[in-house]
C-alpha cells in the first residue's frame, strides 16, 4: 500500500479507493466482534442482527443497500457507520483540537464507505452538521448526496435490487440537513445583523411530532447542536422559546 501510494500507474488488481482506506485502519478496530458476527450472518444468510450485542443506528440497513456489492463493501460500510456514531457521541466535546479530529475522522468515514452508499450519505450529512469550516459547501454536497441524481444512478446500475436503506433513512437525513441549514443561517445573522425570522420558520418546520419520531442519533445530534446555537442568540430567546421547548 505504501509503495503504491501517490503512483499514477494503473494496476489490474488495484483495490477500489474505499477498500484502500479500510486496509489502512487498525485491524482490531475494523474487525471487532459485532462486525465479525454481522459478516458471519451475511455469509450464512441469517438475520443481520443475529447474536449482535451492541445495536447501532444504520448497521442493520447495510445488507439492504443496493450499492453494497460484496462482503468487503459491507465491512467498509459498517466501519464507516461505527466511526460516524463514535463522532456523534463525542460531538458535545468542544475545542479546536476536537474539531480537527472530528473533521479528519469524518473524511475517513466518507472515503471508506462504498460510493453512493447510505453509510457515505450519512457521513456527508453529518459533516454538514458538525463542521463549521466550509459549511455552505458541505451543505451543497449533502443535498446532492440525498438528491434525485443518486436514485437515478442506482436505477441505471441495477434493475434487480431496490435500495430500501436510503428510503428508510431519508427523513432523518433531511431533518439533520435542515438543522445544518438553520445553524448556517443563524451564523449569517450573527455576522450581518439580520433578523432571525427566517431561521424561526426553518426551526418550526423541523420540530414536528412526526419528524421527532423518526430521528436517529444523527438527527438528535443535529437537533441538540441547533438548540445550542439558538441559545447563543439571547436577543431572540423569546421568539425561539416554543421551538426550544420542542427541541428539549
PDB file of C-alpha atoms in Angstrom:
ATOM      1  CA  UNK A   1       0.000   0.000   0.000  1.00  0.00           C
ATOM      2  CA  UNK A   2       2.741   2.475   0.902  1.00  0.00           C
ATOM      3  CA  UNK A   3       4.778   1.603  -2.166  1.00  0.00           C
ATOM      4  CA  UNK A   4       1.897   2.416  -4.495  1.00  0.00           C
ATOM      5  CA  UNK A   5       0.718   5.497  -2.637  1.00  0.00           C
ATOM      6  CA  UNK A   6       0.847   8.515  -4.924  1.00  0.00           C
ATOM      7  CA  UNK A   7       1.519   6.417  -8.011  1.00  0.00           C
ATOM      8  CA  UNK A   8      -0.398   7.340 -11.167  1.00  0.00           C
ATOM      9  CA  UNK A   9       0.107   3.893 -12.712  1.00  0.00           C
ATOM     10  CA  UNK A  10      -2.989   1.735 -13.067  1.00  0.00           C
ATOM     11  CA  UNK A  11      -2.875  -1.819 -11.717  1.00  0.00           C
ATOM     12  CA  UNK A  12      -5.164  -4.598 -12.828  1.00  0.00           C
ATOM     13  CA  UNK A  13      -5.789  -5.790  -9.261  1.00  0.00           C
ATOM     14  CA  UNK A  14      -5.798  -2.362  -7.635  1.00  0.00           C
ATOM     15  CA  UNK A  15      -8.163  -2.003  -4.699  1.00  0.00           C
ATOM     16  CA  UNK A  16     -11.087   0.414  -5.014  1.00  0.00           C
ATOM     17  CA  UNK A  17     -10.443   3.642  -3.128  1.00  0.00           C
ATOM     18  CA  UNK A  18     -12.851   2.860  -0.290  1.00  0.00           C
ATOM     19  CA  UNK A  19     -11.256  -0.551   0.315  1.00  0.00           C
ATOM     20  CA  UNK A  20      -7.785   1.002   0.263  1.00  0.00           C
ATOM     21  CA  UNK A  21      -8.876   3.351   3.061  1.00  0.00           C
ATOM     22  CA  UNK A  22     -10.153   0.405   5.104  1.00  0.00           C
ATOM     23  CA  UNK A  23      -6.889  -1.538   4.712  1.00  0.00           C
ATOM     24  CA  UNK A  24      -5.033   1.376   6.313  1.00  0.00           C
ATOM     25  CA  UNK A  25      -7.095   1.193   9.524  1.00  0.00           C
ATOM     26  CA  UNK A  26      -6.267  -0.795  12.641  1.00  0.00           C
ATOM     27  CA  UNK A  27      -7.346  -4.413  12.189  1.00  0.00           C
ATOM     28  CA  UNK A  28      -8.914  -4.717  15.653  1.00  0.00           C
ATOM     29  CA  UNK A  29     -10.940  -1.562  15.041  1.00  0.00           C
ATOM     30  CA  UNK A  30     -12.289  -2.833  11.714  1.00  0.00           C
ATOM     31  CA  UNK A  31     -12.874  -6.477  12.643  1.00  0.00           C
ATOM     32  CA  UNK A  32     -14.462  -6.039  16.053  1.00  0.00           C
ATOM     33  CA  UNK A  33     -16.817  -8.647  17.498  1.00  0.00           C
ATOM     34  CA  UNK A  34     -20.005  -7.071  16.132  1.00  0.00           C
ATOM     35  CA  UNK A  35     -18.670  -6.745  12.582  1.00  0.00           C
ATOM     36  CA  UNK A  36     -17.333 -10.307  12.610  1.00  0.00           C
ATOM     37  CA  UNK A  37     -20.754 -11.513  13.793  1.00  0.00           C
ATOM     38  CA  UNK A  38     -22.522  -9.498  11.091  1.00  0.00           C
ATOM     39  CA  UNK A  39     -20.137 -10.835   8.438  1.00  0.00           C
ATOM     40  CA  UNK A  40     -20.869 -14.367   9.677  1.00  0.00           C
ATOM     41  CA  UNK A  41     -24.610 -13.677   9.467  1.00  0.00           C
ATOM     42  CA  UNK A  42     -24.191 -12.360   5.923  1.00  0.00           C
ATOM     43  CA  UNK A  43     -22.187 -15.402   4.848  1.00  0.00           C
ATOM     44  CA  UNK A  44     -24.791 -17.822   6.222  1.00  0.00           C
ATOM     45  CA  UNK A  45     -27.807 -15.766   5.119  1.00  0.00           C
ATOM     46  CA  UNK A  46     -29.169 -15.210   8.618  1.00  0.00           C
ATOM     47  CA  UNK A  47     -30.661 -12.039  10.074  1.00  0.00           C
ATOM     48  CA  UNK A  48     -28.030  -9.307  10.106  1.00  0.00           C
ATOM     49  CA  UNK A  49     -28.538  -8.569  13.818  1.00  0.00           C
ATOM     50  CA  UNK A  50     -28.483 -12.205  14.957  1.00  0.00           C
ATOM     51  CA  UNK A  51     -26.279 -12.549  18.081  1.00  0.00           C
ATOM     52  CA  UNK A  52     -25.186  -8.905  17.765  1.00  0.00           C
ATOM     53  CA  UNK A  53     -24.719  -7.446  21.250  1.00  0.00           C
ATOM     54  CA  UNK A  54     -24.396  -3.703  20.589  1.00  0.00           C
ATOM     55  CA  UNK A  55     -27.094  -2.135  18.413  1.00  0.00           C
ATOM     56  CA  UNK A  56     -26.154   0.937  16.402  1.00  0.00           C
ATOM     57  CA  UNK A  57     -28.085   3.233  14.033  1.00  0.00           C
ATOM     58  CA  UNK A  58     -27.553   2.317  10.392  1.00  0.00           C
ATOM     59  CA  UNK A  59     -25.766  -1.004  10.884  1.00  0.00           C
ATOM     60  CA  UNK A  60     -28.766  -3.233  10.142  1.00  0.00           C
ATOM     61  CA  UNK A  61     -29.565  -1.379   6.906  1.00  0.00           C
ATOM     62  CA  UNK A  62     -26.226  -2.168   5.228  1.00  0.00           C
ATOM     63  CA  UNK A  63     -27.388  -5.538   3.894  1.00  0.00           C
ATOM     64  CA  UNK A  64     -30.394  -3.835   2.224  1.00  0.00           C
ATOM     65  CA  UNK A  65     -28.252  -1.203   0.486  1.00  0.00           C
ATOM     66  CA  UNK A  66     -28.133  -1.744  -3.274  1.00  0.00           C
ATOM     67  CA  UNK A  67     -24.686  -0.145  -3.545  1.00  0.00           C
ATOM     68  CA  UNK A  68     -23.123  -2.881  -1.379  1.00  0.00           C
ATOM     69  CA  UNK A  69     -21.701  -5.354  -3.873  1.00  0.00           C
ATOM     70  CA  UNK A  70     -19.550  -7.651  -1.730  1.00  0.00           C
ATOM     71  CA  UNK A  71     -18.831  -8.675   1.872  1.00  0.00           C
ATOM     72  CA  UNK A  72     -15.860  -6.292   1.853  1.00  0.00           C
ATOM     73  CA  UNK A  73     -18.164  -3.446   0.817  1.00  0.00           C
ATOM     74  CA  UNK A  74     -20.383  -4.341   3.767  1.00  0.00           C
ATOM     75  CA  UNK A  75     -17.374  -4.301   6.104  1.00  0.00           C
ATOM     76  CA  UNK A  76     -16.427  -0.873   4.740  1.00  0.00           C
ATOM     77  CA  UNK A  77     -19.921   0.444   5.380  1.00  0.00           C
ATOM     78  CA  UNK A  78     -20.041  -0.993   8.905  1.00  0.00           C
ATOM     79  CA  UNK A  79     -16.685   0.590   9.776  1.00  0.00           C
ATOM     80  CA  UNK A  80     -17.843   3.942   8.372  1.00  0.00           C
ATOM     81  CA  UNK A  81     -21.080   3.793  10.386  1.00  0.00           C
ATOM     82  CA  UNK A  82     -19.258   2.878  13.608  1.00  0.00           C
ATOM     83  CA  UNK A  83     -16.796   5.722  13.073  1.00  0.00           C
ATOM     84  CA  UNK A  84     -19.632   8.181  12.470  1.00  0.00           C
ATOM     85  CA  UNK A  85     -21.541   7.067  15.554  1.00  0.00           C
ATOM     86  CA  UNK A  86     -18.408   7.465  17.673  1.00  0.00           C
ATOM     87  CA  UNK A  87     -18.014  11.022  16.338  1.00  0.00           C
ATOM     88  CA  UNK A  88     -21.665  11.865  17.026  1.00  0.00           C
ATOM     89  CA  UNK A  89     -21.459  10.620  20.615  1.00  0.00           C
ATOM     90  CA  UNK A  90     -18.316  12.695  21.189  1.00  0.00           C
ATOM     91  CA  UNK A  91     -19.599  15.780  19.365  1.00  0.00           C
ATOM     92  CA  UNK A  92     -20.628  17.523  22.574  1.00  0.00           C
ATOM     93  CA  UNK A  93     -16.929  17.940  23.412  1.00  0.00           C
ATOM     94  CA  UNK A  94     -15.868  21.351  22.144  1.00  0.00           C
ATOM     95  CA  UNK A  95     -12.429  22.729  21.266  1.00  0.00           C
ATOM     96  CA  UNK A  96     -10.292  23.248  18.193  1.00  0.00           C
ATOM     97  CA  UNK A  97      -8.344  20.023  18.645  1.00  0.00           C
ATOM     98  CA  UNK A  98     -11.554  18.011  18.909  1.00  0.00           C
ATOM     99  CA  UNK A  99     -12.945  19.787  15.866  1.00  0.00           C
ATOM    100  CA  UNK A 100      -9.891  18.945  13.760  1.00  0.00           C
ATOM    101  CA  UNK A 101     -10.028  15.337  14.906  1.00  0.00           C
ATOM    102  CA  UNK A 102     -13.738  15.083  14.064  1.00  0.00           C
ATOM    103  CA  UNK A 103     -13.170  16.577  10.612  1.00  0.00           C
ATOM    104  CA  UNK A 104     -10.382  14.108   9.869  1.00  0.00           C
ATOM    105  CA  UNK A 105     -12.398  11.136  11.144  1.00  0.00           C
ATOM    106  CA  UNK A 106     -15.464  12.243   9.185  1.00  0.00           C
ATOM    107  CA  UNK A 107     -13.449  12.478   5.992  1.00  0.00           C
ATOM    108  CA  UNK A 108     -12.168   8.945   6.594  1.00  0.00           C
ATOM    109  CA  UNK A 109     -15.714   7.719   7.203  1.00  0.00           C
ATOM    110  CA  UNK A 110     -16.825   9.312   3.918  1.00  0.00           C
ATOM    111  CA  UNK A 111     -13.912   7.885   1.943  1.00  0.00           C
ATOM    112  CA  UNK A 112     -14.171   4.414   3.480  1.00  0.00           C
ATOM    113  CA  UNK A 113     -17.859   3.935   2.705  1.00  0.00           C
ATOM    114  CA  UNK A 114     -18.720   2.495  -0.731  1.00  0.00           C
ATOM    115  CA  UNK A 115     -19.528   5.270  -3.191  1.00  0.00           C
ATOM    116  CA  UNK A 116     -23.185   6.286  -3.060  1.00  0.00           C
ATOM    117  CA  UNK A 117     -23.982   4.031  -0.106  1.00  0.00           C
ATOM    118  CA  UNK A 118     -26.308   5.129   2.673  1.00  0.00           C
ATOM    119  CA  UNK A 119     -23.323   4.953   5.041  1.00  0.00           C
ATOM    120  CA  UNK A 120     -21.491   7.503   2.895  1.00  0.00           C
ATOM    121  CA  UNK A 121     -24.554   9.741   2.607  1.00  0.00           C
ATOM    122  CA  UNK A 122     -24.973   9.754   6.398  1.00  0.00           C
ATOM    123  CA  UNK A 123     -21.328  10.744   6.869  1.00  0.00           C
ATOM    124  CA  UNK A 124     -21.629  13.534   4.281  1.00  0.00           C
ATOM    125  CA  UNK A 125     -24.735  14.920   6.007  1.00  0.00           C
ATOM    126  CA  UNK A 126     -23.008  14.659   9.398  1.00  0.00           C
ATOM    127  CA  UNK A 127     -20.098  16.714   8.054  1.00  0.00           C
ATOM    128  CA  UNK A 128     -22.532  19.499   7.121  1.00  0.00           C
ATOM    129  CA  UNK A 129     -23.932  19.411  10.661  1.00  0.00           C
ATOM    130  CA  UNK A 130     -20.743  19.129  12.705  1.00  0.00           C
ATOM    131  CA  UNK A 131     -18.021  21.020  10.840  1.00  0.00           C
ATOM    132  CA  UNK A 132     -18.111  24.822  10.805  1.00  0.00           C
ATOM    133  CA  UNK A 133     -15.466  25.256   8.115  1.00  0.00           C
ATOM    134  CA  UNK A 134     -16.933  25.349   4.585  1.00  0.00           C
ATOM    135  CA  UNK A 135     -20.393  24.600   5.972  1.00  0.00           C
ATOM    136  CA  UNK A 136     -22.071  26.041   2.874  1.00  0.00           C
ATOM    137  CA  UNK A 137     -20.124  23.776   0.521  1.00  0.00           C
ATOM    138  CA  UNK A 138     -20.744  20.801   2.819  1.00  0.00           C
ATOM    139  CA  UNK A 139     -24.484  21.505   2.786  1.00  0.00           C
ATOM    140  CA  UNK A 140     -24.450  21.576  -1.021  1.00  0.00           C
ATOM    141  CA  UNK A 141     -22.589  18.248  -1.080  1.00  0.00           C
ATOM    142  CA  UNK A 142     -25.123  16.770   1.353  1.00  0.00           C
ATOM    143  CA  UNK A 143     -28.051  17.996  -0.743  1.00  0.00           C
ATOM    144  CA  UNK A 144     -26.521  16.366  -3.800  1.00  0.00           C
ATOM    145  CA  UNK A 145     -25.868  13.111  -1.944  1.00  0.00           C
ATOM    146  CA  UNK A 146     -29.520  12.627  -0.975  1.00  0.00           C
ATOM    147  CA  UNK A 147     -30.950  14.109  -4.182  1.00  0.00           C
ATOM    148  CA  UNK A 148     -32.537  12.502  -7.228  1.00  0.00           C
ATOM    149  CA  UNK A 149     -29.201  12.018  -9.031  1.00  0.00           C
ATOM    150  CA  UNK A 150     -28.248   9.172  -6.716  1.00  0.00           C
ATOM    151  CA  UNK A 151     -31.585   7.408  -7.194  1.00  0.00           C
ATOM    152  CA  UNK A 152     -31.330   7.716 -10.981  1.00  0.00           C
ATOM    153  CA  UNK A 153     -27.799   6.298 -10.922  1.00  0.00           C
ATOM    154  CA  UNK A 154     -28.890   3.318  -8.882  1.00  0.00           C
ATOM    155  CA  UNK A 155     -31.815   2.564 -11.187  1.00  0.00           C
ATOM    156  CA  UNK A 156     -29.434   2.516 -14.144  1.00  0.00           C
ATOM    157  CA  UNK A 157     -26.882   0.404 -12.270  1.00  0.00           C
ATOM    158  CA  UNK A 158     -29.265  -2.288 -11.062  1.00  0.00           C
ATOM    159  CA  UNK A 159     -32.754  -3.313 -12.057  1.00  0.00           C
ATOM    160  CA  UNK A 160     -32.945  -6.199  -9.588  1.00  0.00           C
ATOM    161  CA  UNK A 161     -32.074  -4.557  -6.273  1.00  0.00           C
ATOM    162  CA  UNK A 162     -34.242  -1.924  -4.602  1.00  0.00           C
ATOM    163  CA  UNK A 163     -32.295   0.206  -2.150  1.00  0.00           C
ATOM    164  CA  UNK A 164     -34.676   0.386   0.797  1.00  0.00           C
ATOM    165  CA  UNK A 165     -31.973   1.585   3.206  1.00  0.00           C
ATOM    166  CA  UNK A 166     -31.815   5.110   1.779  1.00  0.00           C
ATOM    167  CA  UNK A 167     -35.601   5.408   1.657  1.00  0.00           C
ATOM    168  CA  UNK A 168     -35.802   4.463   5.335  1.00  0.00           C
ATOM    169  CA  UNK A 169     -33.015   6.898   6.285  1.00  0.00           C
ATOM    170  CA  UNK A 170     -34.080   9.871   4.156  1.00  0.00           C
ATOM    171  CA  UNK A 171     -36.476  11.554   6.666  1.00  0.00           C
ATOM    172  CA  UNK A 172     -33.789  11.530   9.358  1.00  0.00           C
ATOM    173  CA  UNK A 173     -31.145  12.739   6.898  1.00  0.00           C
ATOM    174  CA  UNK A 174     -33.344  15.627   5.802  1.00  0.00           C
ATOM    175  CA  UNK A 175     -34.006  16.591   9.431  1.00  0.00           C
ATOM    176  CA  UNK A 176     -30.262  16.694  10.117  1.00  0.00           C
ATOM    177  CA  UNK A 177     -29.612  18.657   6.938  1.00  0.00           C
ATOM    178  CA  UNK A 178     -32.291  21.232   7.753  1.00  0.00           C
ATOM    179  CA  UNK A 179     -30.693  21.644  11.183  1.00  0.00           C
ATOM    180  CA  UNK A 180     -27.357  22.324   9.460  1.00  0.00           C
ATOM    181  CA  UNK A 181     -29.022  24.902   7.207  1.00  0.00           C
ATOM    182  CA  UNK A 182     -30.682  26.603  10.190  1.00  0.00           C
ATOM    183  CA  UNK A 183     -27.332  26.757  12.016  1.00  0.00           C
ATOM    184  CA  UNK A 184     -25.709  28.282   8.919  1.00  0.00           C
ATOM    185  CA  UNK A 185     -28.480  30.878   8.673  1.00  0.00           C
ATOM    186  CA  UNK A 186     -28.144  31.805  12.345  1.00  0.00           C
ATOM    187  CA  UNK A 187     -24.396  32.236  11.868  1.00  0.00           C
ATOM    188  CA  UNK A 188     -25.056  34.589   8.943  1.00  0.00           C
ATOM    189  CA  UNK A 189     -27.463  36.620  11.075  1.00  0.00           C
ATOM    190  CA  UNK A 190     -24.780  36.932  13.727  1.00  0.00           C
ATOM    191  CA  UNK A 191     -22.286  38.329  11.214  1.00  0.00           C
ATOM    192  CA  UNK A 192     -24.666  40.504   9.164  1.00  0.00           C
ATOM    193  CA  UNK A 193     -27.069  41.718  11.840  1.00  0.00           C
ATOM    194  CA  UNK A 194     -30.197  40.383  10.125  1.00  0.00           C
ATOM    195  CA  UNK A 195     -33.444  39.205  11.712  1.00  0.00           C
ATOM    196  CA  UNK A 196     -33.996  35.624  12.896  1.00  0.00           C
ATOM    197  CA  UNK A 197     -37.490  35.242  11.403  1.00  0.00           C
ATOM    198  CA  UNK A 198     -36.381  33.013   8.527  1.00  0.00           C
ATOM    199  CA  UNK A 199     -34.423  30.830  10.934  1.00  0.00           C
ATOM    200  CA  UNK A 200     -37.533  30.550  13.096  1.00  0.00           C
ATOM    201  CA  UNK A 201     -39.508  29.246  10.116  1.00  0.00           C
ATOM    202  CA  UNK A 202     -36.764  26.685   9.439  1.00  0.00           C
ATOM    203  CA  UNK A 203     -36.797  25.505  13.041  1.00  0.00           C
ATOM    204  CA  UNK A 204     -40.595  25.308  13.117  1.00  0.00           C
ATOM    205  CA  UNK A 205     -40.545  23.089  10.016  1.00  0.00           C
ATOM    206  CA  UNK A 206     -38.013  20.749  11.628  1.00  0.00           C
ATOM    207  CA  UNK A 207     -39.524  20.201  15.052  1.00  0.00           C
ATOM    208  CA  UNK A 208     -42.800  18.496  14.183  1.00  0.00           C
ATOM    209  CA  UNK A 209     -44.141  15.482  16.042  1.00  0.00           C
ATOM    210  CA  UNK A 210     -43.728  13.211  13.000  1.00  0.00           C
ATOM    211  CA  UNK A 211     -40.126  14.331  12.449  1.00  0.00           C
ATOM    212  CA  UNK A 212     -39.105  13.744  16.047  1.00  0.00           C
ATOM    213  CA  UNK A 213     -40.416  10.179  15.935  1.00  0.00           C
ATOM    214  CA  UNK A 214     -38.065   9.388  13.013  1.00  0.00           C
ATOM    215  CA  UNK A 215     -34.830  10.717  14.494  1.00  0.00           C
ATOM    216  CA  UNK A 216     -31.744   8.551  14.792  1.00  0.00           C
ATOM    217  CA  UNK A 217     -28.581   9.538  16.654  1.00  0.00           C
ATOM    218  CA  UNK A 218     -27.625  11.731  13.675  1.00  0.00           C
ATOM    219  CA  UNK A 219     -30.900  13.660  13.746  1.00  0.00           C
ATOM    220  CA  UNK A 220     -30.839  14.007  17.540  1.00  0.00           C
ATOM    221  CA  UNK A 221     -27.260  15.284  17.493  1.00  0.00           C
ATOM    222  CA  UNK A 222     -28.146  17.841  14.822  1.00  0.00           C
ATOM    223  CA  UNK A 223     -31.144  18.998  16.883  1.00  0.00           C
ATOM    224  CA  UNK A 224     -29.003  19.356  20.023  1.00  0.00           C
ATOM    225  CA  UNK A 225     -26.408  21.426  18.153  1.00  0.00           C
ATOM    226  CA  UNK A 226     -29.186  23.599  16.717  1.00  0.00           C
ATOM    227  CA  UNK A 227     -30.586  24.092  20.234  1.00  0.00           C
ATOM    228  CA  UNK A 228     -27.141  25.173  21.440  1.00  0.00           C
ATOM    229  CA  UNK A 229     -26.956  27.639  18.568  1.00  0.00           C
ATOM    230  CA  UNK A 230     -30.401  29.050  19.365  1.00  0.00           C
ATOM    231  CA  UNK A 231     -29.393  29.663  22.979  1.00  0.00           C
ATOM    232  CA  UNK A 232     -26.479  31.739  21.696  1.00  0.00           C
ATOM    233  CA  UNK A 233     -28.987  34.254  20.275  1.00  0.00           C
ATOM    234  CA  UNK A 234     -30.276  35.613  23.563  1.00  0.00           C
ATOM    235  CA  UNK A 235     -31.800  38.670  21.862  1.00  0.00           C
ATOM    236  CA  UNK A 236     -34.279  36.349  20.164  1.00  0.00           C
ATOM    237  CA  UNK A 237     -34.789  33.921  23.044  1.00  0.00           C
ATOM    238  CA  UNK A 238     -38.491  34.781  23.425  1.00  0.00           C
ATOM    239  CA  UNK A 239     -39.054  34.317  19.710  1.00  0.00           C
ATOM    240  CA  UNK A 240     -37.418  30.894  19.776  1.00  0.00           C
ATOM    241  CA  UNK A 241     -38.821  29.763  23.157  1.00  0.00           C
ATOM    242  CA  UNK A 242     -41.570  27.432  21.794  1.00  0.00           C
ATOM    243  CA  UNK A 243     -39.079  25.864  19.370  1.00  0.00           C
ATOM    244  CA  UNK A 244     -36.515  25.421  22.132  1.00  0.00           C
ATOM    245  CA  UNK A 245     -39.101  23.670  24.285  1.00  0.00           C
ATOM    246  CA  UNK A 246     -39.875  21.229  21.469  1.00  0.00           C
ATOM    247  CA  UNK A 247     -36.178  20.636  20.823  1.00  0.00           C
ATOM    248  CA  UNK A 248     -35.623  19.916  24.506  1.00  0.00           C
TER     249      UNK A 248
END
